[in-house]
PDB file of N, CA and C in Angstrom:
ATOM      1  N   MET A 197       0.816  -1.187   0.000  1.00 57.00           N
ATOM      2  CA  MET A 197       0.000   0.000   0.000  1.00 57.00           C
ATOM      3  C   MET A 197       0.863   1.256   0.000  1.00 57.00           C
ATOM      4  N   GLU A 198       2.023   1.164   0.608  1.00 79.00           N
ATOM      5  CA  GLU A 198       2.935   2.294   0.680  1.00 79.00           C
ATOM      6  C   GLU A 198       3.439   2.690  -0.702  1.00 79.00           C
ATOM      7  N   THR A 199       3.659   1.717  -1.579  1.00 85.00           N
ATOM      8  CA  THR A 199       4.146   1.981  -2.928  1.00 85.00           C
ATOM      9  C   THR A 199       3.116   2.737  -3.748  1.00 85.00           C
ATOM     10  N   ILE A 200       1.851   2.391  -3.600  1.00 86.00           N
ATOM     11  CA  ILE A 200       0.793   3.066  -4.350  1.00 86.00           C
ATOM     12  C   ILE A 200       0.707   4.530  -3.933  1.00 86.00           C
ATOM     13  N   GLY A 201       0.837   4.795  -2.645  1.00 86.00           N
ATOM     14  CA  GLY A 201       0.832   6.173  -2.154  1.00 86.00           C
ATOM     15  C   GLY A 201       2.001   6.966  -2.710  1.00 86.00           C
ATOM     16  N   ALA A 202       3.166   6.337  -2.784  1.00 84.00           N
ATOM     17  CA  ALA A 202       4.344   7.020  -3.328  1.00 84.00           C
ATOM     18  C   ALA A 202       4.159   7.334  -4.810  1.00 84.00           C
ATOM     19  N   ILE A 203       3.512   6.441  -5.537  1.00 85.00           N
ATOM     20  CA  ILE A 203       3.257   6.684  -6.960  1.00 85.00           C
ATOM     21  C   ILE A 203       2.332   7.880  -7.132  1.00 85.00           C
ATOM     22  N   PHE A 204       1.284   7.957  -6.318  1.00 89.00           N
ATOM     23  CA  PHE A 204       0.364   9.095  -6.406  1.00 89.00           C
ATOM     24  C   PHE A 204       1.054  10.405  -6.027  1.00 89.00           C
ATOM     25  N   VAL A 205       1.949  10.362  -5.055  1.00 88.00           N
ATOM     26  CA  VAL A 205       2.698  11.568  -4.685  1.00 88.00           C
ATOM     27  C   VAL A 205       3.580  12.005  -5.854  1.00 88.00           C
ATOM     28  N   TRP A 206       4.246  11.051  -6.514  1.00 85.00           N
ATOM     29  CA  TRP A 206       5.084  11.387  -7.670  1.00 85.00           C
ATOM     30  C   TRP A 206       4.245  11.964  -8.809  1.00 85.00           C
ATOM     31  N   LEU A 207       3.078  11.387  -9.058  1.00 88.00           N
ATOM     32  CA  LEU A 207       2.217  11.897 -10.117  1.00 88.00           C
ATOM     33  C   LEU A 207       1.729  13.306  -9.805  1.00 88.00           C
ATOM     34  N   PHE A 208       1.339  13.558  -8.571  1.00 91.00           N
ATOM     35  CA  PHE A 208       0.886  14.887  -8.184  1.00 91.00           C
ATOM     36  C   PHE A 208       2.035  15.890  -8.264  1.00 91.00           C
ATOM     37  N   PHE A 209       3.200  15.520  -7.758  1.00 90.00           N
ATOM     38  CA  PHE A 209       4.380  16.381  -7.824  1.00 90.00           C
ATOM     39  C   PHE A 209       4.746  16.651  -9.283  1.00 90.00           C
ATOM     40  N   GLY A 210       4.694  15.628 -10.113  1.00 90.00           N
ATOM     41  CA  GLY A 210       4.983  15.802 -11.532  1.00 90.00           C
ATOM     42  C   GLY A 210       4.002  16.740 -12.205  1.00 90.00           C
ATOM     43  N   LEU A 211       2.739  16.643 -11.829  1.00 92.00           N
ATOM     44  CA  LEU A 211       1.734  17.540 -12.399  1.00 92.00           C
ATOM     45  C   LEU A 211       2.014  18.990 -12.013  1.00 92.00           C
ATOM     46  N   ILE A 212       2.297  19.244 -10.751  1.00 93.00           N
ATOM     47  CA  ILE A 212       2.570  20.603 -10.290  1.00 93.00           C
ATOM     48  C   ILE A 212       3.822  21.164 -10.962  1.00 93.00           C
ATOM     49  N   VAL A 213       4.898  20.384 -10.976  1.00 93.00           N
ATOM     50  CA  VAL A 213       6.150  20.836 -11.593  1.00 93.00           C
ATOM     51  C   VAL A 213       5.967  21.035 -13.092  1.00 93.00           C
ATOM     52  N   GLY A 214       5.272  20.119 -13.744  1.00 93.00           N
ATOM     53  CA  GLY A 214       5.020  20.250 -15.179  1.00 93.00           C
ATOM     54  C   GLY A 214       4.197  21.486 -15.501  1.00 93.00           C
ATOM     55  N   LEU A 215       3.152  21.754 -14.708  1.00 94.00           N
ATOM     56  CA  LEU A 215       2.340  22.949 -14.929  1.00 94.00           C
ATOM     57  C   LEU A 215       3.149  24.221 -14.731  1.00 94.00           C
ATOM     58  N   LEU A 216       3.972  24.253 -13.696  1.00 94.00           N
ATOM     59  CA  LEU A 216       4.806  25.440 -13.463  1.00 94.00           C
ATOM     60  C   LEU A 216       5.849  25.611 -14.566  1.00 94.00           C
ATOM     61  N   GLY A 217       6.427  24.515 -15.018  1.00 93.00           N
ATOM     62  CA  GLY A 217       7.392  24.587 -16.116  1.00 93.00           C
ATOM     63  C   GLY A 217       6.742  25.099 -17.389  1.00 93.00           C
ATOM     64  N   ARG A 218       5.541  24.611 -17.701  1.00 93.00           N
ATOM     65  CA  ARG A 218       4.820  25.074 -18.889  1.00 93.00           C
ATOM     66  C   ARG A 218       4.410  26.532 -18.747  1.00 93.00           C
ATOM     67  N   LEU A 219       4.083  26.955 -17.541  1.00 93.00           N
ATOM     68  CA  LEU A 219       3.695  28.342 -17.299  1.00 93.00           C
ATOM     69  C   LEU A 219       4.867  29.296 -17.539  1.00 93.00           C
ATOM     70  N   LEU A 220       6.067  28.869 -17.200  1.00 94.00           N
ATOM     71  CA  LEU A 220       7.239  29.737 -17.300  1.00 94.00           C
ATOM     72  C   LEU A 220       7.871  29.761 -18.685  1.00 94.00           C
ATOM     73  N   VAL A 221       7.511  28.829 -19.547  1.00 92.00           N
ATOM     74  CA  VAL A 221       8.057  28.803 -20.916  1.00 92.00           C
ATOM     75  C   VAL A 221       7.027  29.445 -21.838  1.00 92.00           C
ATOM     76  N   PRO A 222       7.419  30.532 -22.529  1.00 88.00           N
ATOM     77  CA  PRO A 222       6.453  31.196 -23.402  1.00 88.00           C
ATOM     78  C   PRO A 222       6.128  30.362 -24.638  1.00 88.00           C
ATOM     79  N   GLY A 223       4.967  30.614 -25.206  1.00 84.00           N
ATOM     80  CA  GLY A 223       4.564  29.915 -26.416  1.00 84.00           C
ATOM     81  C   GLY A 223       3.626  28.770 -26.115  1.00 84.00           C
ATOM     82  N   ARG A 224       3.230  28.120 -27.178  1.00 82.00           N
ATOM     83  CA  ARG A 224       2.287  27.006 -27.083  1.00 82.00           C
ATOM     84  C   ARG A 224       3.060  25.697 -26.949  1.00 82.00           C
ATOM     85  N   GLN A 225       2.658  24.871 -25.991  1.00 84.00           N
ATOM     86  CA  GLN A 225       3.260  23.555 -25.815  1.00 84.00           C
ATOM     87  C   GLN A 225       2.196  22.510 -26.111  1.00 84.00           C
ATOM     88  N   PRO A 226       2.358  21.777 -27.217  1.00 80.00           N
ATOM     89  CA  PRO A 226       1.327  20.804 -27.598  1.00 80.00           C
ATOM     90  C   PRO A 226       1.428  19.497 -26.816  1.00 80.00           C
ATOM     91  N   MET A 227       0.901  19.501 -25.580  1.00 86.00           N
ATOM     92  CA  MET A 227       0.891  18.273 -24.781  1.00 86.00           C
ATOM     93  C   MET A 227      -0.312  18.299 -23.852  1.00 86.00           C
ATOM     94  N   GLY A 228      -0.786  17.135 -23.495  1.00 89.00           N
ATOM     95  CA  GLY A 228      -1.936  17.015 -22.612  1.00 89.00           C
ATOM     96  C   GLY A 228      -1.517  16.828 -21.166  1.00 89.00           C
ATOM     97  N   TRP A 229      -2.462  16.338 -20.372  1.00 91.00           N
ATOM     98  CA  TRP A 229      -2.211  16.144 -18.944  1.00 91.00           C
ATOM     99  C   TRP A 229      -1.130  15.108 -18.679  1.00 91.00           C
ATOM    100  N   LEU A 230      -1.177  13.994 -19.390  1.00 92.00           N
ATOM    101  CA  LEU A 230      -0.150  12.959 -19.173  1.00 92.00           C
ATOM    102  C   LEU A 230       1.231  13.457 -19.581  1.00 92.00           C
ATOM    103  N   GLY A 231       1.297  14.222 -20.659  1.00 91.00           N
ATOM    104  CA  GLY A 231       2.566  14.819 -21.067  1.00 91.00           C
ATOM    105  C   GLY A 231       3.085  15.801 -20.034  1.00 91.00           C
ATOM    106  N   THR A 232       2.172  16.539 -19.408  1.00 92.00           N
ATOM    107  CA  THR A 232       2.566  17.492 -18.371  1.00 92.00           C
ATOM    108  C   THR A 232       3.105  16.771 -17.142  1.00 92.00           C
ATOM    109  N   VAL A 233       2.453  15.685 -16.762  1.00 93.00           N
ATOM    110  CA  VAL A 233       2.938  14.888 -15.622  1.00 93.00           C
ATOM    111  C   VAL A 233       4.305  14.295 -15.951  1.00 93.00           C
ATOM    112  N   ALA A 234       4.449  13.742 -17.158  1.00 93.00           N
ATOM    113  CA  ALA A 234       5.739  13.170 -17.567  1.00 93.00           C
ATOM    114  C   ALA A 234       6.815  14.249 -17.596  1.00 93.00           C
ATOM    115  N   LEU A 235       6.461  15.439 -18.073  1.00 93.00           N
ATOM    116  CA  LEU A 235       7.412  16.552 -18.081  1.00 93.00           C
ATOM    117  C   LEU A 235       7.891  16.859 -16.675  1.00 93.00           C
ATOM    118  N   GLY A 236       6.965  16.893 -15.715  1.00 92.00           N
ATOM    119  CA  GLY A 236       7.340  17.182 -14.333  1.00 92.00           C
ATOM    120  C   GLY A 236       8.235  16.122 -13.726  1.00 92.00           C
ATOM    121  N   VAL A 237       7.921  14.863 -13.965  1.00 91.00           N
ATOM    122  CA  VAL A 237       8.726  13.769 -13.399  1.00 91.00           C
ATOM    123  C   VAL A 237      10.115  13.739 -14.052  1.00 91.00           C
ATOM    124  N   VAL A 238      10.157  13.849 -15.378  1.00 92.00           N
ATOM    125  CA  VAL A 238      11.450  13.862 -16.075  1.00 92.00           C
ATOM    126  C   VAL A 238      12.237  15.113 -15.687  1.00 92.00           C
ATOM    127  N   GLY A 239      11.542  16.234 -15.549  1.00 91.00           N
ATOM    128  CA  GLY A 239      12.200  17.468 -15.117  1.00 91.00           C
ATOM    129  C   GLY A 239      12.798  17.347 -13.734  1.00 91.00           C
ATOM    130  N   SER A 240      12.130  16.606 -12.862  1.00 88.00           N
ATOM    131  CA  SER A 240      12.659  16.400 -11.517  1.00 88.00           C
ATOM    132  C   SER A 240      13.974  15.616 -11.557  1.00 88.00           C
ATOM    133  N   PHE A 241      14.018  14.593 -12.395  1.00 88.00           N
ATOM    134  CA  PHE A 241      15.259  13.834 -12.510  1.00 88.00           C
ATOM    135  C   PHE A 241      16.341  14.631 -13.242  1.00 88.00           C
ATOM    136  N   ALA A 242      15.942  15.464 -14.208  1.00 90.00           N
ATOM    137  CA  ALA A 242      16.918  16.333 -14.883  1.00 90.00           C
ATOM    138  C   ALA A 242      17.490  17.339 -13.890  1.00 90.00           C
ATOM    139  N   GLY A 243      16.637  17.888 -13.039  1.00 88.00           N
ATOM    140  CA  GLY A 243      17.123  18.796 -11.989  1.00 88.00           C
ATOM    141  C   GLY A 243      18.027  18.085 -11.001  1.00 88.00           C
ATOM    142  N   GLY A 244      17.694  16.828 -10.689  1.00 86.00           N
ATOM    143  CA  GLY A 244      18.566  16.039  -9.813  1.00 86.00           C
ATOM    144  C   GLY A 244      19.913  15.767 -10.444  1.00 86.00           C
ATOM    145  N   PHE A 245      19.924  15.556 -11.768  1.00 87.00           N
ATOM    146  CA  PHE A 245      21.193  15.343 -12.450  1.00 87.00           C
ATOM    147  C   PHE A 245      22.029  16.625 -12.474  1.00 87.00           C
ATOM    148  N   LEU A 246      21.372  17.775 -12.652  1.00 87.00           N
ATOM    149  CA  LEU A 246      22.092  19.053 -12.578  1.00 87.00           C
ATOM    150  C   LEU A 246      22.681  19.269 -11.192  1.00 87.00           C
ATOM    151  N   THR A 247      21.928  18.900 -10.171  1.00 85.00           N
ATOM    152  CA  THR A 247      22.442  18.995  -8.805  1.00 85.00           C
ATOM    153  C   THR A 247      23.646  18.090  -8.631  1.00 85.00           C
ATOM    154  N   TYR A 248      23.602  16.891  -9.207  1.00 85.00           N
ATOM    155  CA  TYR A 248      24.731  15.964  -9.143  1.00 85.00           C
ATOM    156  C   TYR A 248      25.964  16.566  -9.816  1.00 85.00           C
ATOM    157  N   ILE A 249      25.775  17.217 -10.965  1.00 86.00           N
ATOM    158  CA  ILE A 249      26.907  17.797 -11.692  1.00 86.00           C
ATOM    159  C   ILE A 249      27.576  18.891 -10.865  1.00 86.00           C
ATOM    160  N   PHE A 250      26.784  19.741 -10.233  1.00 85.00           N
ATOM    161  CA  PHE A 250      27.344  20.895  -9.534  1.00 85.00           C
ATOM    162  C   PHE A 250      27.691  20.637  -8.075  1.00 85.00           C
ATOM    163  N   ARG A 251      27.010  19.696  -7.413  1.00 83.00           N
ATOM    164  CA  ARG A 251      27.238  19.516  -5.980  1.00 83.00           C
ATOM    165  C   ARG A 251      27.631  18.104  -5.582  1.00 83.00           C
ATOM    166  N   GLY A 252      27.519  17.158  -6.481  1.00 76.00           N
ATOM    167  CA  GLY A 252      27.844  15.777  -6.138  1.00 76.00           C
ATOM    168  C   GLY A 252      26.630  15.034  -5.614  1.00 76.00           C
ATOM    169  N   GLY A 253      26.842  13.857  -5.108  1.00 74.00           N
ATOM    170  CA  GLY A 253      25.748  13.028  -4.609  1.00 74.00           C
ATOM    171  C   GLY A 253      25.461  11.898  -5.573  1.00 74.00           C
ATOM    172  N   GLU A 254      24.213  11.505  -5.657  1.00 73.00           N
ATOM    173  CA  GLU A 254      23.780  10.421  -6.538  1.00 73.00           C
ATOM    174  C   GLU A 254      23.445  10.973  -7.926  1.00 73.00           C
ATOM    175  N   PRO A 255      23.885  10.288  -9.000  1.00 69.00           N
ATOM    176  CA  PRO A 255      23.599  10.797 -10.348  1.00 69.00           C
ATOM    177  C   PRO A 255      22.134  10.664 -10.755  1.00 69.00           C
ATOM    178  N   LEU A 256      21.432   9.667 -10.260  1.00 69.00           N
ATOM    179  CA  LEU A 256      20.029   9.467 -10.630  1.00 69.00           C
ATOM    180  C   LEU A 256      19.174   9.673  -9.387  1.00 69.00           C
ATOM    181  N   GLN A 257      18.832  10.939  -9.136  1.00 71.00           N
ATOM    182  CA  GLN A 257      18.035  11.271  -7.966  1.00 71.00           C
ATOM    183  C   GLN A 257      17.012  12.331  -8.338  1.00 71.00           C
ATOM    184  N   ALA A 258      15.952  12.386  -7.588  1.00 72.00           N
ATOM    185  CA  ALA A 258      14.967  13.447  -7.770  1.00 72.00           C
ATOM    186  C   ALA A 258      15.487  14.703  -7.078  1.00 72.00           C
ATOM    187  N   ALA A 259      15.030  15.842  -7.573  1.00 74.00           N
ATOM    188  CA  ALA A 259      15.491  17.106  -7.015  1.00 74.00           C
ATOM    189  C   ALA A 259      14.379  17.745  -6.198  1.00 74.00           C
ATOM    190  N   GLY A 260      14.705  18.848  -5.543  1.00 81.00           N
ATOM    191  CA  GLY A 260      13.703  19.630  -4.843  1.00 81.00           C
ATOM    192  C   GLY A 260      12.844  20.395  -5.838  1.00 81.00           C
ATOM    193  N   MET A 261      11.935  21.188  -5.335  1.00 86.00           N
ATOM    194  CA  MET A 261      10.972  21.879  -6.180  1.00 86.00           C
ATOM    195  C   MET A 261      11.650  22.829  -7.177  1.00 86.00           C
ATOM    196  N   LEU A 262      12.569  23.668  -6.736  1.00 89.00           N
ATOM    197  CA  LEU A 262      13.183  24.643  -7.642  1.00 89.00           C
ATOM    198  C   LEU A 262      14.005  23.984  -8.741  1.00 89.00           C
ATOM    199  N   MET A 263      14.812  23.025  -8.387  1.00 89.00           N
ATOM    200  CA  MET A 263      15.615  22.344  -9.407  1.00 89.00           C
ATOM    201  C   MET A 263      14.737  21.493 -10.315  1.00 89.00           C
ATOM    202  N   SER A 264      13.634  20.981  -9.797  1.00 90.00           N
ATOM    203  CA  SER A 264      12.704  20.224 -10.637  1.00 90.00           C
ATOM    204  C   SER A 264      12.066  21.130 -11.680  1.00 90.00           C
ATOM    205  N   ILE A 265      11.679  22.341 -11.272  1.00 91.00           N
ATOM    206  CA  ILE A 265      11.089  23.289 -12.221  1.00 91.00           C
ATOM    207  C   ILE A 265      12.121  23.692 -13.260  1.00 91.00           C
ATOM    208  N   LEU A 266      13.361  23.951 -12.833  1.00 92.00           N
ATOM    209  CA  LEU A 266      14.429  24.283 -13.785  1.00 92.00           C
ATOM    210  C   LEU A 266      14.653  23.124 -14.752  1.00 92.00           C
ATOM    211  N   GLY A 267      14.656  21.908 -14.249  1.00 92.00           N
ATOM    212  CA  GLY A 267      14.807  20.737 -15.107  1.00 92.00           C
ATOM    213  C   GLY A 267      13.649  20.602 -16.078  1.00 92.00           C
ATOM    214  N   ALA A 268      12.427  20.882 -15.624  1.00 93.00           N
ATOM    215  CA  ALA A 268      11.252  20.820 -16.503  1.00 93.00           C
ATOM    216  C   ALA A 268      11.335  21.870 -17.600  1.00 93.00           C
ATOM    217  N   ILE A 269      11.830  23.055 -17.279  1.00 94.00           N
ATOM    218  CA  ILE A 269      11.988  24.112 -18.283  1.00 94.00           C
ATOM    219  C   ILE A 269      12.998  23.676 -19.338  1.00 94.00           C
ATOM    220  N   ILE A 270      14.093  23.092 -18.911  1.00 93.00           N
ATOM    221  CA  ILE A 270      15.119  22.629 -19.852  1.00 93.00           C
ATOM    222  C   ILE A 270      14.572  21.507 -20.730  1.00 93.00           C
ATOM    223  N   VAL A 271      13.893  20.528 -20.116  1.00 93.00           N
ATOM    224  CA  VAL A 271      13.324  19.416 -20.880  1.00 93.00           C
ATOM    225  C   VAL A 271      12.269  19.928 -21.860  1.00 93.00           C
ATOM    226  N   LEU A 272      11.441  20.876 -21.439  1.00 93.00           N
ATOM    227  CA  LEU A 272      10.409  21.431 -22.314  1.00 93.00           C
ATOM    228  C   LEU A 272      11.028  22.198 -23.478  1.00 93.00           C
ATOM    229  N   ALA A 273      12.091  22.950 -23.212  1.00 92.00           N
ATOM    230  CA  ALA A 273      12.772  23.676 -24.296  1.00 92.00           C
ATOM    231  C   ALA A 273      13.353  22.703 -25.322  1.00 92.00           C
ATOM    232  N   ILE A 274      13.912  21.612 -24.855  1.00 92.00           N
ATOM    233  CA  ILE A 274      14.443  20.595 -25.778  1.00 92.00           C
ATOM    234  C   ILE A 274      13.299  19.957 -26.554  1.00 92.00           C
ATOM    235  N   TYR A 275      12.206  19.656 -25.880  1.00 89.00           N
ATOM    236  CA  TYR A 275      11.046  19.051 -26.538  1.00 89.00           C
ATOM    237  C   TYR A 275      10.484  19.976 -27.627  1.00 89.00           C
ATOM    238  N   ILE A 276      10.349  21.252 -27.320  1.00 88.00           N
ATOM    239  CA  ILE A 276       9.815  22.206 -28.302  1.00 88.00           C
ATOM    240  C   ILE A 276      10.745  22.339 -29.499  1.00 88.00           C
ATOM    241  N   SER A 277      12.050  22.355 -29.244  1.00 87.00           N
ATOM    242  CA  SER A 277      12.997  22.503 -30.360  1.00 87.00           C
ATOM    243  C   SER A 277      13.042  21.272 -31.241  1.00 87.00           C
ATOM    244  N   MET A 278      12.700  20.102 -30.702  1.00 87.00           N
ATOM    245  CA  MET A 278      12.740  18.872 -31.497  1.00 87.00           C
ATOM    246  C   MET A 278      11.393  18.491 -32.099  1.00 87.00           C
ATOM    247  N   ALA A 279      10.314  19.120 -31.647  1.00 77.00           N
ATOM    248  CA  ALA A 279       8.981  18.793 -32.148  1.00 77.00           C
ATOM    249  C   ALA A 279       8.843  19.257 -33.588  1.00 77.00           C
ATOM    250  N   PRO A 280       8.170  18.475 -34.430  1.00 77.00           N
ATOM    251  CA  PRO A 280       7.981  18.909 -35.817  1.00 77.00           C
ATOM    252  C   PRO A 280       7.086  20.148 -35.893  1.00 77.00           C
ATOM    253  N   ARG A 281       7.422  21.046 -36.800  1.00 73.00           N
ATOM    254  CA  ARG A 281       6.663  22.277 -36.969  1.00 73.00           C
ATOM    255  C   ARG A 281       5.389  22.004 -37.745  1.00 73.00           C
ATOM    256  N   ARG A 282       4.294  22.589 -37.315  1.00 68.00           N
ATOM    257  CA  ARG A 282       3.024  22.489 -38.041  1.00 68.00           C
ATOM    258  C   ARG A 282       2.803  23.758 -38.821  1.00 68.00           C
ATOM    259  N   ILE A 283       2.259  23.580 -39.995  1.00 62.00           N
ATOM    260  CA  ILE A 283       1.986  24.756 -40.837  1.00 62.00           C
ATOM    261  C   ILE A 283       0.506  25.040 -40.875  1.00 62.00           C
TER     262      ILE A 283
END
């Protein structure tokens, strides 16, 4: 039962971080709710990796709220630059 609770916490945290990351990046981001949650979770690990680069620790770790949002912004910028352009 503890694992299910942790999954829901990660999904909620991912949603909040993903929404904040999308809010801070200008322009249109073509993704739905699941994409936003995935953005937040991946952004959290990207922020954790940035923390590892600059401060040490574990290379594959989740980050705090600020580094997670920074990671989500970076991941979203990469996603937008690689997404095919629509005419």
